[in-house]
Structures are given as C-alpha cells and as structure tokens.
Short mmCIF file of C-alpha atoms in Angstrom, two decimals:
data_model
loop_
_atom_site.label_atom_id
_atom_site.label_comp_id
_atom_site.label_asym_id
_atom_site.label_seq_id
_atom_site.Cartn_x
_atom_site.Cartn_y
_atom_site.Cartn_z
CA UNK A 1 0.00 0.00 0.00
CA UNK A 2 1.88 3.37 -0.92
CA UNK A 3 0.47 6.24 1.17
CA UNK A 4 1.02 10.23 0.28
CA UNK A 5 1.15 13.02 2.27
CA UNK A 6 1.18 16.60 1.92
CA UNK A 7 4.42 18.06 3.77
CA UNK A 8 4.25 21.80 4.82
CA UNK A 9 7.88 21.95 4.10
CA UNK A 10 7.97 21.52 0.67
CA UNK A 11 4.31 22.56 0.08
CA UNK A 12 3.50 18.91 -1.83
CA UNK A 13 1.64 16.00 -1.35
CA UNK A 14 4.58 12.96 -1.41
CA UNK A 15 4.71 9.13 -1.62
CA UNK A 16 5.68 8.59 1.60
CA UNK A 17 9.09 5.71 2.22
CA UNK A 18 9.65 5.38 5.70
CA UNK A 19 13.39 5.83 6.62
CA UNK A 20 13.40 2.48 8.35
CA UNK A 21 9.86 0.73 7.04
CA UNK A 22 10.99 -2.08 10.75
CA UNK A 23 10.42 1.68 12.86
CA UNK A 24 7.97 4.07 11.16
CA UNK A 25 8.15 7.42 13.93
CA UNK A 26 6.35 9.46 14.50
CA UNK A 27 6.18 13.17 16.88
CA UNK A 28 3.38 15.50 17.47
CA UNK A 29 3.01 17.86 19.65
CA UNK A 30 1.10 17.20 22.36
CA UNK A 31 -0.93 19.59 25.24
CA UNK A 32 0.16 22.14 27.84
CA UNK A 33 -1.60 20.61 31.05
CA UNK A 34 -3.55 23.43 33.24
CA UNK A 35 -6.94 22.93 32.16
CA UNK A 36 -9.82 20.98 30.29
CA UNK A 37 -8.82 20.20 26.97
CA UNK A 38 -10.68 22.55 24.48
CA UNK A 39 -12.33 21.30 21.34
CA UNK A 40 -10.17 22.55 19.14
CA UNK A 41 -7.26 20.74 21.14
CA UNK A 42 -9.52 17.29 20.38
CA UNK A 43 -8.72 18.00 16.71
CA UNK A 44 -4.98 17.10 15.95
CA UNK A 45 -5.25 14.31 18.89
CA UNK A 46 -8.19 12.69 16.30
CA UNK A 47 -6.25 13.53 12.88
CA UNK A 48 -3.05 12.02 14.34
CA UNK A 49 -4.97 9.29 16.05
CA UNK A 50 -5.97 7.73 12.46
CA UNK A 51 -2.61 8.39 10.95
CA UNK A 52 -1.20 6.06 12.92
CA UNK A 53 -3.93 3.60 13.22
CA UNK A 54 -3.22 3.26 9.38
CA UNK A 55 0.57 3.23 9.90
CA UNK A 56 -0.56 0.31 11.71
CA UNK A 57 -2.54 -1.49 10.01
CA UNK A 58 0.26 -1.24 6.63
CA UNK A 59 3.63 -1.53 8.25
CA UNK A 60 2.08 -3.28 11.72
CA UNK A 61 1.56 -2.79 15.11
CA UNK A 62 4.92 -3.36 16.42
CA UNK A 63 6.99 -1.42 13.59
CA UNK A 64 5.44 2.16 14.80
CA UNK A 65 6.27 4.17 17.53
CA UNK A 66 4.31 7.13 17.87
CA UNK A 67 5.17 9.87 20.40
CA UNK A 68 2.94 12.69 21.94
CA UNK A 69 4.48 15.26 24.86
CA UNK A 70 2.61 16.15 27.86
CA UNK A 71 4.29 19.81 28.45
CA UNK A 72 4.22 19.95 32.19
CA UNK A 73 6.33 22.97 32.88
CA UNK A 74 4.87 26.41 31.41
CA UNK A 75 3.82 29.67 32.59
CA UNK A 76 0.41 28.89 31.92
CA UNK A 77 0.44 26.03 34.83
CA UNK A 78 2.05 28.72 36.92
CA UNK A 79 -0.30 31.37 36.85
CA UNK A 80 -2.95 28.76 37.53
CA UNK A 81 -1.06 27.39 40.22
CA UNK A 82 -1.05 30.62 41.42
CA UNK A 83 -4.57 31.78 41.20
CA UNK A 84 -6.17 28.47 42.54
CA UNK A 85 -3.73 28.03 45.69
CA UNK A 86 -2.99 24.39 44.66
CA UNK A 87 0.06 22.93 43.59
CA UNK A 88 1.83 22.60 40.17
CA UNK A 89 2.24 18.96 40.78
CA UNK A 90 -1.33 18.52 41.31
CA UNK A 91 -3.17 20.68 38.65
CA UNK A 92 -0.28 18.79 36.19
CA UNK A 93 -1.40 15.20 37.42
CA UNK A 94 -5.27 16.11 37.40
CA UNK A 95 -5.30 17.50 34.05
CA UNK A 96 -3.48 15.16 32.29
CA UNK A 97 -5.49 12.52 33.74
CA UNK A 98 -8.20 14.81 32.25
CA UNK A 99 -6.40 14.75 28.60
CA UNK A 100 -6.40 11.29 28.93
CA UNK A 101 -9.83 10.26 29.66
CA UNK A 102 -11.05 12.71 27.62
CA UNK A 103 -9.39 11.87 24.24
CA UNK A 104 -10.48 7.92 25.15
CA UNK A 105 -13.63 9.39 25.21
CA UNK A 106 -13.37 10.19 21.66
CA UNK A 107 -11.74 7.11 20.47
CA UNK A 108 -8.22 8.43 20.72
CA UNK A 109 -5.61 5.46 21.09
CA UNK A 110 -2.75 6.35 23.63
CA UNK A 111 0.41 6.77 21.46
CA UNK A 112 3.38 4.78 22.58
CA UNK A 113 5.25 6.88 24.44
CA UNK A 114 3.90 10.17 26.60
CA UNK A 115 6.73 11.84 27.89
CA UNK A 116 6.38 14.41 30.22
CA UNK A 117 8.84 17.67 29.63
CA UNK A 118 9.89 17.57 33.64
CA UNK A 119 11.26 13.91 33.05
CA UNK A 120 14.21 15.50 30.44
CA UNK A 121 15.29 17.78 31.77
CA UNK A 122 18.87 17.27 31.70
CA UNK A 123 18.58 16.32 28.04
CA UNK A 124 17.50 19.83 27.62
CA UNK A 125 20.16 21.46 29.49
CA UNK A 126 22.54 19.29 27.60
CA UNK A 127 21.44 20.23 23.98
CA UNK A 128 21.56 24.15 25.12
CA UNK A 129 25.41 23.38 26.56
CA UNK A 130 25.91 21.72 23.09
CA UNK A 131 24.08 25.26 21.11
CA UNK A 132 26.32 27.36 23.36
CA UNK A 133 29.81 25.27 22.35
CA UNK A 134 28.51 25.68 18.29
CA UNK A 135 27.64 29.34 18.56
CA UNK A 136 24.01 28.74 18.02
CA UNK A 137 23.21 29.89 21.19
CA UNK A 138 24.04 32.70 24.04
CA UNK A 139 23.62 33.56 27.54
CA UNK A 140 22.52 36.83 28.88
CA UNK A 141 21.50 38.00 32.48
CA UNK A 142 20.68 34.21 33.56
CA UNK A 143 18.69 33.62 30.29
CA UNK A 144 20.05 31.33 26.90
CA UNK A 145 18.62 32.47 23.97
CA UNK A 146 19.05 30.73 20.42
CA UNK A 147 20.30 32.82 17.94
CA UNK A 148 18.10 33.32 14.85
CA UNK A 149 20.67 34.52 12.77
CA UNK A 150 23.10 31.61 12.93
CA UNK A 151 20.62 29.15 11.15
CA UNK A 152 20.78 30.11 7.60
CA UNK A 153 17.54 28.16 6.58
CA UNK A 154 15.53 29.91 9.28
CA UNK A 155 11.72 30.73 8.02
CA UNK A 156 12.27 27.68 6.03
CA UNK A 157 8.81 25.37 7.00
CA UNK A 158 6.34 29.10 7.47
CA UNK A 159 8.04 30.28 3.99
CA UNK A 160 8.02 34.20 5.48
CA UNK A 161 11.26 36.34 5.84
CA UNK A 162 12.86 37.01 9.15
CA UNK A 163 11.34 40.93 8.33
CA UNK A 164 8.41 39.51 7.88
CA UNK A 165 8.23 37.41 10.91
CA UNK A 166 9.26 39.91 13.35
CA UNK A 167 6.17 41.95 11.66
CA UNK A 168 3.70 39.85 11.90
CA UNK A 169 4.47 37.75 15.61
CA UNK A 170 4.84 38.87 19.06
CA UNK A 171 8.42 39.51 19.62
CA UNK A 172 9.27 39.68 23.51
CA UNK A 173 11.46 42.61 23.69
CA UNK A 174 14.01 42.15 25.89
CA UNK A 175 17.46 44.03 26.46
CA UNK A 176 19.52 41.01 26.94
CA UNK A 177 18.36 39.78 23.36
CA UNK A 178 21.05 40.25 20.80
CA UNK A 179 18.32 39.67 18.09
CA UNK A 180 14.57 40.73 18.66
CA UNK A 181 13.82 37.07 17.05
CA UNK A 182 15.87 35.48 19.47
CA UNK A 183 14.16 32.87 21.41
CA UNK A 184 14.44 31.52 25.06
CA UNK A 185 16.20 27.85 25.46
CA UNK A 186 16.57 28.88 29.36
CA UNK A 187 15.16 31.14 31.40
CA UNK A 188 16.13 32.01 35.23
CA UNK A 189 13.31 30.81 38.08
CA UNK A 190 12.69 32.71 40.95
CA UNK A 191 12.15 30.50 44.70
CA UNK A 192 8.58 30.28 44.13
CA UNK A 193 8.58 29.00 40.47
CA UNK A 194 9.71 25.41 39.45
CA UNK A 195 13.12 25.36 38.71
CA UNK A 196 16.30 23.15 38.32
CA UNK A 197 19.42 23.25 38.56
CA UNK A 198 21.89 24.05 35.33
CA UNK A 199 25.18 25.92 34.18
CA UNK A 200 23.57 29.36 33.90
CA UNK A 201 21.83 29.62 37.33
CA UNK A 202 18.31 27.72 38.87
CA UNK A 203 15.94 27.85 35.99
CA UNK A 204 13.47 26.29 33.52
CA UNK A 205 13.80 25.29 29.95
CA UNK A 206 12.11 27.55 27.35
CA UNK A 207 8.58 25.81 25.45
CA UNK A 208 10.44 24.79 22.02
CA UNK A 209 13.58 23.10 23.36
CA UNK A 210 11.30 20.49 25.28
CA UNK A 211 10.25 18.65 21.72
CA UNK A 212 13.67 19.10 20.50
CA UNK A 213 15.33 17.04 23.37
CA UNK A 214 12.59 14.61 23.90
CA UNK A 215 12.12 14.05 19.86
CA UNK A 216 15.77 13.29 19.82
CA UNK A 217 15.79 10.75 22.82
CA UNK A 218 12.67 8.68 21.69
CA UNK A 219 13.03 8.91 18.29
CA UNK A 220 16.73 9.82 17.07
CA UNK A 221 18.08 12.48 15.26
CA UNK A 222 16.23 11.92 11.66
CA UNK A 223 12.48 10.62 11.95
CA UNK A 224 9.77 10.08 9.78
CA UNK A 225 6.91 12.46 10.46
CA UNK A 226 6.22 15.49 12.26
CA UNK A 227 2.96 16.66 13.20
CA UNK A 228 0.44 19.74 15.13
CA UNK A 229 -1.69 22.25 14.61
CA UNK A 230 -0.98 25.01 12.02
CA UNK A 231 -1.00 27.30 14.77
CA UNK A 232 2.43 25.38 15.95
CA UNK A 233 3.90 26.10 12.20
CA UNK A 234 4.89 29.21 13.33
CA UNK A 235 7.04 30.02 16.13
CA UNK A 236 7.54 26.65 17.36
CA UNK A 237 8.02 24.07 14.85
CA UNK A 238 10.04 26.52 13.28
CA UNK A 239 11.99 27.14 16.62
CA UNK A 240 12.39 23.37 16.81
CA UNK A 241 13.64 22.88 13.40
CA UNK A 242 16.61 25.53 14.25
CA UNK A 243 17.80 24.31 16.98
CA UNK A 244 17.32 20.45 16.28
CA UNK A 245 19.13 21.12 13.03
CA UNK A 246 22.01 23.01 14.61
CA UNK A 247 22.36 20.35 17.41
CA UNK A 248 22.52 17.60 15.21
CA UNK A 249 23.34 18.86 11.57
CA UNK A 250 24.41 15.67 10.27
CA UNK A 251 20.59 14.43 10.97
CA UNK A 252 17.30 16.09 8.87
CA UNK A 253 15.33 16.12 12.25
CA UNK A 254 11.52 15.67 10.83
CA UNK A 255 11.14 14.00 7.07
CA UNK A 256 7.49 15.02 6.33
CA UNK A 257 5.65 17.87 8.82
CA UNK A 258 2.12 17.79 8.79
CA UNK A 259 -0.45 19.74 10.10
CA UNK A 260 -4.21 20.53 10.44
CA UNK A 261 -6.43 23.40 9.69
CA UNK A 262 -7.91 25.06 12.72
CA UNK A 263 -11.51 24.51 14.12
CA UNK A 264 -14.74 26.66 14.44
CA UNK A 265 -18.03 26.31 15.54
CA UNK A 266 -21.33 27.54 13.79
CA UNK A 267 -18.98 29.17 11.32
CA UNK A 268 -16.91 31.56 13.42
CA UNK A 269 -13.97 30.97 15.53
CA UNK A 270 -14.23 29.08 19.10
CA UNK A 271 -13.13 32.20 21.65
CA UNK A 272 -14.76 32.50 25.36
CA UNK A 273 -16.19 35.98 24.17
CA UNK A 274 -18.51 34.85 21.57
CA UNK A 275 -20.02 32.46 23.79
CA UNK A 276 -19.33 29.47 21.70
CA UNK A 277 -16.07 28.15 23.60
CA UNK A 278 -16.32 24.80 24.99
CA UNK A 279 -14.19 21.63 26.18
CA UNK A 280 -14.40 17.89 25.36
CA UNK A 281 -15.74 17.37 28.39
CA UNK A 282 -18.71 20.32 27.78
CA UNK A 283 -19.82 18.58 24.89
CA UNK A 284 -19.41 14.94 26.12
CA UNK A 285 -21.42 15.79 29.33
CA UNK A 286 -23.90 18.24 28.22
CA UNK A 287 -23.72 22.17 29.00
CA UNK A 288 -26.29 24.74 28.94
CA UNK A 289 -28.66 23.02 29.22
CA UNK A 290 -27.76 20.96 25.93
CA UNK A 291 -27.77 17.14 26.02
CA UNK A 292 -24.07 15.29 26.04
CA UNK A 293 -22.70 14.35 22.67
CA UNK A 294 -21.33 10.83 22.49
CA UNK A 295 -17.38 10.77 21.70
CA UNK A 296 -17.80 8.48 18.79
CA UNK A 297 -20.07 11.56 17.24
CA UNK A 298 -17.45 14.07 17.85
CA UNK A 299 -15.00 11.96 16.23
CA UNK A 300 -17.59 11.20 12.97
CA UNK A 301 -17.79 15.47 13.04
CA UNK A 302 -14.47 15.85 13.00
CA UNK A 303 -13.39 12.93 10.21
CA UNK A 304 -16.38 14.33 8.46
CA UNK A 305 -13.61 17.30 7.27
CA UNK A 306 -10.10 16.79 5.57
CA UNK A 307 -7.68 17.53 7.93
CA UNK A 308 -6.29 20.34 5.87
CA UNK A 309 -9.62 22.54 5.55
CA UNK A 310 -11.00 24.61 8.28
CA UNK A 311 -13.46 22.13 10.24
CA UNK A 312 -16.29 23.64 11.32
CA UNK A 313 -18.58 22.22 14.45
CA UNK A 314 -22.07 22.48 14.17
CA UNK A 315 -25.16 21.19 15.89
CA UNK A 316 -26.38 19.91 12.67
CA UNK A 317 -23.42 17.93 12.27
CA UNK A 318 -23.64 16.19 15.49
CA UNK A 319 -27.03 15.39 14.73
CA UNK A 320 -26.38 14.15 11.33
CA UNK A 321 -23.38 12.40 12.62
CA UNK A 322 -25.60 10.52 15.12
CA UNK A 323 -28.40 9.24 13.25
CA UNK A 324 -25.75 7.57 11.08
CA UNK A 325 -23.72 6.37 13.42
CA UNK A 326 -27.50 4.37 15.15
CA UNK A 327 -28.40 3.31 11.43
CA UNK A 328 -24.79 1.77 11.05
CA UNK A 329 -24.51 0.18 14.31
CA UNK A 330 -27.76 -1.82 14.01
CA UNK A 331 -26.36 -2.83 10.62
CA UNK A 332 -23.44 -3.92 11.94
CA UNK A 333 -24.97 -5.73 15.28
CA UNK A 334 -23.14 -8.62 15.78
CA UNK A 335 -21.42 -9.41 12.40
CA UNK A 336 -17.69 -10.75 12.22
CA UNK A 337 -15.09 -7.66 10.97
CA UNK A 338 -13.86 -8.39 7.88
CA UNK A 339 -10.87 -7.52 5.76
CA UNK A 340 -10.20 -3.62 5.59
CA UNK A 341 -12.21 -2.68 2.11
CA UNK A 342 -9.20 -1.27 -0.58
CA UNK A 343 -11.38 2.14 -0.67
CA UNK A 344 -12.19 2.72 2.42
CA UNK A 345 -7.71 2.30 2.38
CA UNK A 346 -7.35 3.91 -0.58
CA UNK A 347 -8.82 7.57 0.55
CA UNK A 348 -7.04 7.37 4.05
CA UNK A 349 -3.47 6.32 1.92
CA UNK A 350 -4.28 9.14 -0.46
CA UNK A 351 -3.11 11.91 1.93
CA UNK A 352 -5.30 10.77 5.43
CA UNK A 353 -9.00 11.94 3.31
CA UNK A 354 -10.67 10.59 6.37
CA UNK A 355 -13.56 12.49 4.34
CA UNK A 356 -13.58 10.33 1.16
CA UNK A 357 -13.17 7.28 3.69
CA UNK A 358 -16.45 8.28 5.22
CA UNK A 359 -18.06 8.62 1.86
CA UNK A 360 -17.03 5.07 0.68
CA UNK A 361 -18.18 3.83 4.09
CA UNK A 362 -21.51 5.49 3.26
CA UNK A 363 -21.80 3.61 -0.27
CA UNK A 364 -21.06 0.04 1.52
CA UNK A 365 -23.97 0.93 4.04
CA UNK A 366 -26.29 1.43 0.89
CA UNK A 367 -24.96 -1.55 -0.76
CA UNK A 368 -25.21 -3.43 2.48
CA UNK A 369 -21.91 -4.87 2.60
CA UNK A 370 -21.85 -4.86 6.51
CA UNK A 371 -19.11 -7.07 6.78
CA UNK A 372 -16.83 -4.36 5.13
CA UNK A 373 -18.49 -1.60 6.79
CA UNK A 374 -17.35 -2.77 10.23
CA UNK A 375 -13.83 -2.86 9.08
CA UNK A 376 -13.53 -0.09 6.71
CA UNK A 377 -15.37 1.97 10.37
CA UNK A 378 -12.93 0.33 12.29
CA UNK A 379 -9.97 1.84 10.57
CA UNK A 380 -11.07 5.31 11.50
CA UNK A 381 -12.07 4.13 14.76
CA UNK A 382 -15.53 3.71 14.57
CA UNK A 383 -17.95 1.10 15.44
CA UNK A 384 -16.01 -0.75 17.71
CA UNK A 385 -17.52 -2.19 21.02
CA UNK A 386 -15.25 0.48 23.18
CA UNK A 387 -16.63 3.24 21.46
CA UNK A 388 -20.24 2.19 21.84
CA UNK A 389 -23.15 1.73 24.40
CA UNK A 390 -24.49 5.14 23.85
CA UNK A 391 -26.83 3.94 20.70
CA UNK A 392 -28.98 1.18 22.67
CA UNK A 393 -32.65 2.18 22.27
CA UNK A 394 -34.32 0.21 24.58
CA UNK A 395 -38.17 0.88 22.45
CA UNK A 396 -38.89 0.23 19.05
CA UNK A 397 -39.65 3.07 17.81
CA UNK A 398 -41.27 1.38 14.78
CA UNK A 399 -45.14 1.67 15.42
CA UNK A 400 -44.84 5.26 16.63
CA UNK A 401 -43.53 6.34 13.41
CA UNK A 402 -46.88 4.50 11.39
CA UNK A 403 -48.83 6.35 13.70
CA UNK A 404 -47.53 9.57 13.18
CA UNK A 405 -47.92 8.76 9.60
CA UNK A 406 -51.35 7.79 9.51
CA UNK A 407 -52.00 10.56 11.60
CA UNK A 408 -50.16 13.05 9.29
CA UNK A 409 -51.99 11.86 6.13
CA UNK A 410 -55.34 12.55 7.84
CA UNK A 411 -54.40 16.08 8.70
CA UNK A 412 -53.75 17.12 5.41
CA UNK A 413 -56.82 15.71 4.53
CA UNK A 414 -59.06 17.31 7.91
CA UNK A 415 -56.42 20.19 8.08
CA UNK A 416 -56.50 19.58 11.40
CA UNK A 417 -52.95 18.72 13.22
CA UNK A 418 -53.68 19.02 16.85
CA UNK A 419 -53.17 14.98 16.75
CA UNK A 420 -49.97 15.36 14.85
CA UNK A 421 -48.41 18.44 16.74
CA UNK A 422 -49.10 16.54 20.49
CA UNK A 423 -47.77 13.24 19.10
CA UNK A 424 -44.58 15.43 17.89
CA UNK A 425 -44.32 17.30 21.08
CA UNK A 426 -44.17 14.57 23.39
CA UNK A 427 -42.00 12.85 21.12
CA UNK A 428 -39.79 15.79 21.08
CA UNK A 429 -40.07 16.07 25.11
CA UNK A 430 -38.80 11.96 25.32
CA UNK A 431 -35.10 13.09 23.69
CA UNK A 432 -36.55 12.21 19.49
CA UNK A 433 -36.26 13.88 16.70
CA UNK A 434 -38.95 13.85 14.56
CA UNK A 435 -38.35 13.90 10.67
CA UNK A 436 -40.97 14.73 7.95
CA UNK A 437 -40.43 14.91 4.41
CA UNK A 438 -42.51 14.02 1.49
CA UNK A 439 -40.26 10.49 2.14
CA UNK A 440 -42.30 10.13 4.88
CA UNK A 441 -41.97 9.91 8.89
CA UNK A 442 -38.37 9.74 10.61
CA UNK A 443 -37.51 8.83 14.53
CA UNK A 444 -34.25 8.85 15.44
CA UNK A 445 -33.71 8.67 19.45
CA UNK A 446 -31.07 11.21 20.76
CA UNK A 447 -28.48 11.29 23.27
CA UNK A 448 -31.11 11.97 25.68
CA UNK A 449 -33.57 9.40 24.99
CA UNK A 450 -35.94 8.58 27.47
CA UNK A 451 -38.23 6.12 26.77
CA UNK A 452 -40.89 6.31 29.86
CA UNK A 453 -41.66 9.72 28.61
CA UNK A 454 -43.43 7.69 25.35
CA UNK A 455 -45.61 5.80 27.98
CA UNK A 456 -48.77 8.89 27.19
CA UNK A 457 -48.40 7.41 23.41
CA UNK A 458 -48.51 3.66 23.81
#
C-alpha cells in the first residue's frame, strides 16, 4: 500500500518511504496541562490518532512508535497554580489525567510513548550546553537564547522572511536579546517558580527546546513524520527545526511535517467571548442546558472534514453524525469484521482523506456490505464495542412512526394537526427527533432518549 502526504515543508503532497519501514516514527506535539482540553485541542489528537492507526494497520503494530508530549512545565500552569492556591504537581497530574480520559472518550488510542517535559530535563540542558559550544546559542542575564541569525535556513517550514516574521508575531522585547527574534532555550526561576538546577543559574527550559530534546531521545536524530496544529507552524516548529538542526546537523530532524487546519463552531472561531467556547468534556457531558454528545459523534464530526480545511462544528453535524452512526450500528450488530475494504484504504493512503473514507463507508452501508463496513469503520475508529453503548434504544420506535404517519396523512386531509403536533411534542419532550419529508416519517432517538416519557403514546 503506498500512502502520500502533503508536507508543509515543501508545500506537496509525497509518496511517503519510511526511513526504516521495521520503525515508522512518528512526533506531534502534544498539550500544555492546566486545564480541560478545548475542542479545538480534540482535533490534531483525532487527525493524528488515524494516521497512525493506518501506519498500523500497513507496516504493523509493532513497527510504529508514535510519540505525543505532555508539556508539564509552562507559565500557563504557573499562573494557575497561582490563582487556585494548589500545587503545580497537582493541577499537572489532574489535568493530564483529564487529557487522557477525555481523548479515550473520543476514540483516541494512547500513542506509545507520553513523555512528560519535567522527566528530560537534563537532556535539555545538555542540547543548550551543546548550542552554546557551536555558537548557536548565548547567555545573557541568567537567560540562553538561540540565535536566529546563525541558522541560515531559518523561516524555512512558514516560507516568510525574518522581516516579515518579526512583523507579523509577538516579539518579547528584551534588552539582553542580541536579536529581537531570538528565542528563550533557558530562562532564570525565581524560589517560588519550578526550577532546576543548570550551568547558567536555577531555571526552567524555554517551550520549544522540550520537543527538540525529547524528539531526539525517543526517536533519534532523523524521523519520519512530524505533526500539530498550524497554529504550531509558526514560532515553534520553526523554533524546533533551528535548533534540532544546529544540534545535530548531520541528521534532517523531521522527514514530512504535517499539520491541520484550525476549528470553528457555527462558522466563526471558538473564543470565550462569543459564547461558543467549549471543552471535550462540555460537549461529552452536556452544558447549557444541551444534552451530552457521544465521543464516537465528535470523532464522525471531525473525520467528516479533511484535515487540511478549516473544520467547522455544528449542531447539525452532530445530529447528522448521530443518526448515522444508530443506522450503522444496528447494521453492523453482531457481524464478524472483515478484511479492511481497498477504498475505504485507498482515501485514508491518499493523503489521510478521512472524508472520502467516510463517503465510501456510506456507499457500503447502501450496498449493504456490513461485513466491510465494520472494518472499513474500524480503521477510523468507529464502530467498535469500546466506542459504543451510547446507541442502545431500549423501544422500538417502529409503530410510533406509522402512527404519526397515519396521523399526518389525515391532517392534510381534515387540516387539522392538533393529533400530529401533540404526538410530535411529546415525542420531542422523550429526547426524538422527529423527521418529515414528502419520504415520509423519521424517529431517530437522541443522546437523551428517554423512553418512559413515550408511555402517554402507547
């Protein structure tokens, strides 16, 4: 099976050859842990997710090693430390816990190794001792910086000038800084801020240094893919690439970089002051008074969009998402998985079009090709028995929808609805949406289903 991928580096989509097909690797960038995971963070964790689920299932379980960070040491986790009175140790612990149960919730497999910045430490101080010794990097007032300027190919992945960069992104001023795009590899801590030991004083390591030194122990100095957000394109992967490259400049650090287009809901962009900013766990358990949306519907939502186009959450997609996912798992009730279908393969090796895989998956429903269907769902992580549970209906819904039928008929006849309108409101109070077309009469039970509250139309 010969899978492409776009790279951001060289702006194509490219057959993808593994630089050691025995150990296909893998890095993306995982969360900072001091709160909820948004769901916008739910995104990459999902794209990734099925990337290597089919790096997998063609080169095999045991040849892959994926890698995801836990960044455990940030200002962020400070400040919150600091506001809430508890520890650092504790709000780290608690919230990757939440990370963790969270992206299960959504079908997420844990990668095979999660390492946590605090446990590398001293890798990190020895790659800045090694930038210092090149001339890549400089200290100043307690701080090491990286210098910009001595990386030639710097801009290289974002394809913007050095001008242009200092233009357009927030450059911490800083007298100390040789360079205004001069970044932090080290910064000094003061008593009540975590802090280590290291050459230039009691400190902490800078954000982009962290991947470099843990992408380097876990996966060497030249892997196969490199993946995030587009919002990590530029500083930080670019910050990585730098100083990775000048560490280790016999080694290429990341072969292919990949990364996904952002995530809005109802057609604008998620922020806390439009009112439309949520977390995994919002949407899994219900907020505002909305139901809970099952994890294996977020995860149909967000397949439902290449990974490379703006994906866009909205309540119509959930509810879309869900009434296929109930049609598909009765199909599917109880027959034996079968071999991966080659199109439902096909559109995921053809540059991860989780999108096209969902269409073909759609075709082998209408054909009725169960068999096929289970395993082409189970690729992208669908269907299986740990993602369901949520779909059992414990009514059949079956007679109520003749009913409602007969009942409509009539009223178009009597043009009278009263009939109609209380079946459909207390149908509509018991968690189901009603559907009426000139196809007829839909029911398809929600998330809240609640099947005692149909007792009135028995």
């Amino acid at each position: 099976m010969e899978i492409s991928l776009t790279n951001s580096m060289t702006r194509k989509k490219e057959r993808f050859v593994p630089i050691d097909p025995q150990n296909v690797r893998m890095y993306v960038c995982g969360p900072t842990v001091y709160d909820r995971a948004h769901l916008g963070n739910a995104r990459p964790a999902i794209v990734f997710d099925v990337l290597f689920r089919l790096l997998r299932h063609v080169y095999g379980p045991d040849h892959v090693t994926y890698v995801r960070n836990f960044t455990d040491v940030d200002d962020k986790i400070n400040a919150r430390a600091e506001a809430s009175g508890r520890s650092i140790g504790e709000i780290t612990e608690e919230t990757t816990r939440w990370y963790l149960e969270d992206m299960g919730a959504v079908g997420v497999m844990e990668p095979t190794q999660m390492p946590r910045a605090t446990q590398y430490i001293p890798q990190m101080v020895a790659m800045i001792e090694d930038l210092i010794t090149k001339g890549n990097a400089y200290e100043a007032e307690g701080h090491v910086l990286f210098s910009v300027g001595s990386y030639k190919d710097y801009g290289r992945l974002s394809g913007r000038s050095v001008d242009d960069m200092i233009a357009g992104a927030r450059v911490e001023v800083a007298p100390y800084k040789r360079d205004p795009m001069d970044f932090v590899l080290w910064k000094p801590s003061s008593r009540d801020l975590p802090g280590w030991d290291s050459p230039w004083g009691r400190g902490r390591p800078g954000w982009h240094i962290e991947c470099s030194a843990m992408s380097y122990e876990l996966l060497g100095e030249t892997f196969d893919i490199h993946g995030g957000g587009n919002d990590l394109l530029f500083p930080h992967h670019e910050n990585e690439i730098a100083q990775s490259c000048c560490a280790h400049p016999k080694g290429g650090f990341a072969k292919v970089w990949m990364h996904n287009e952002m995530l809005q809901v109802e057609g604008k962009k998620m922020s806390k002051s439009l009112g439309n900013f949520f977390t995994v766990r919002d949407l899994l358990d219900g907020h505002d008074g909305l139901p809970g949306v099952p994890g294996e519907v977020i995860r149909f939502v967000m397949l439902s969009t290449h990974y490379r186009k703006p994906m866009d959450w909205t309540a119509e997609k959930a509810r879309e998402a869900e009434a296929t996912l109930r049609k598909w798992r009765a199909m599917v009730d109880g027959t034996p998985e079968a071999q991966v279908p080659d199109q439902v393969l096909a559109a995921l090796a053809e540059d991860l079009n989780t999108a096209g895989a969902i269409a073909e998956l759609h075709k082998l429903a209408s054909a009725g090709e169960v068999s096929a269907l289970k395993a082409g769902a189970g690729l992208l992580g669908l269907l299986s028995d740990e993602m369901g549970g949520w779909d059992v209906v414990s009514v059949d819904l079956s007679g109520l929808t003749e009913r409602l039928a007969d009942a409509r008929i009539k009223a178009m006849e009597s043009k009278d609805f009263s009939e109609v309108d209380r079946m459909k409101s207390a149908l509509i109070a018991a968690g189901v949406e009603v559907r009426m077309s000139k196809a007829g009469v839909e029911l398809v039970p929600g998330t809240g289903f609640d099947a005692g509250k149909l007792e009135g139309l028995a």
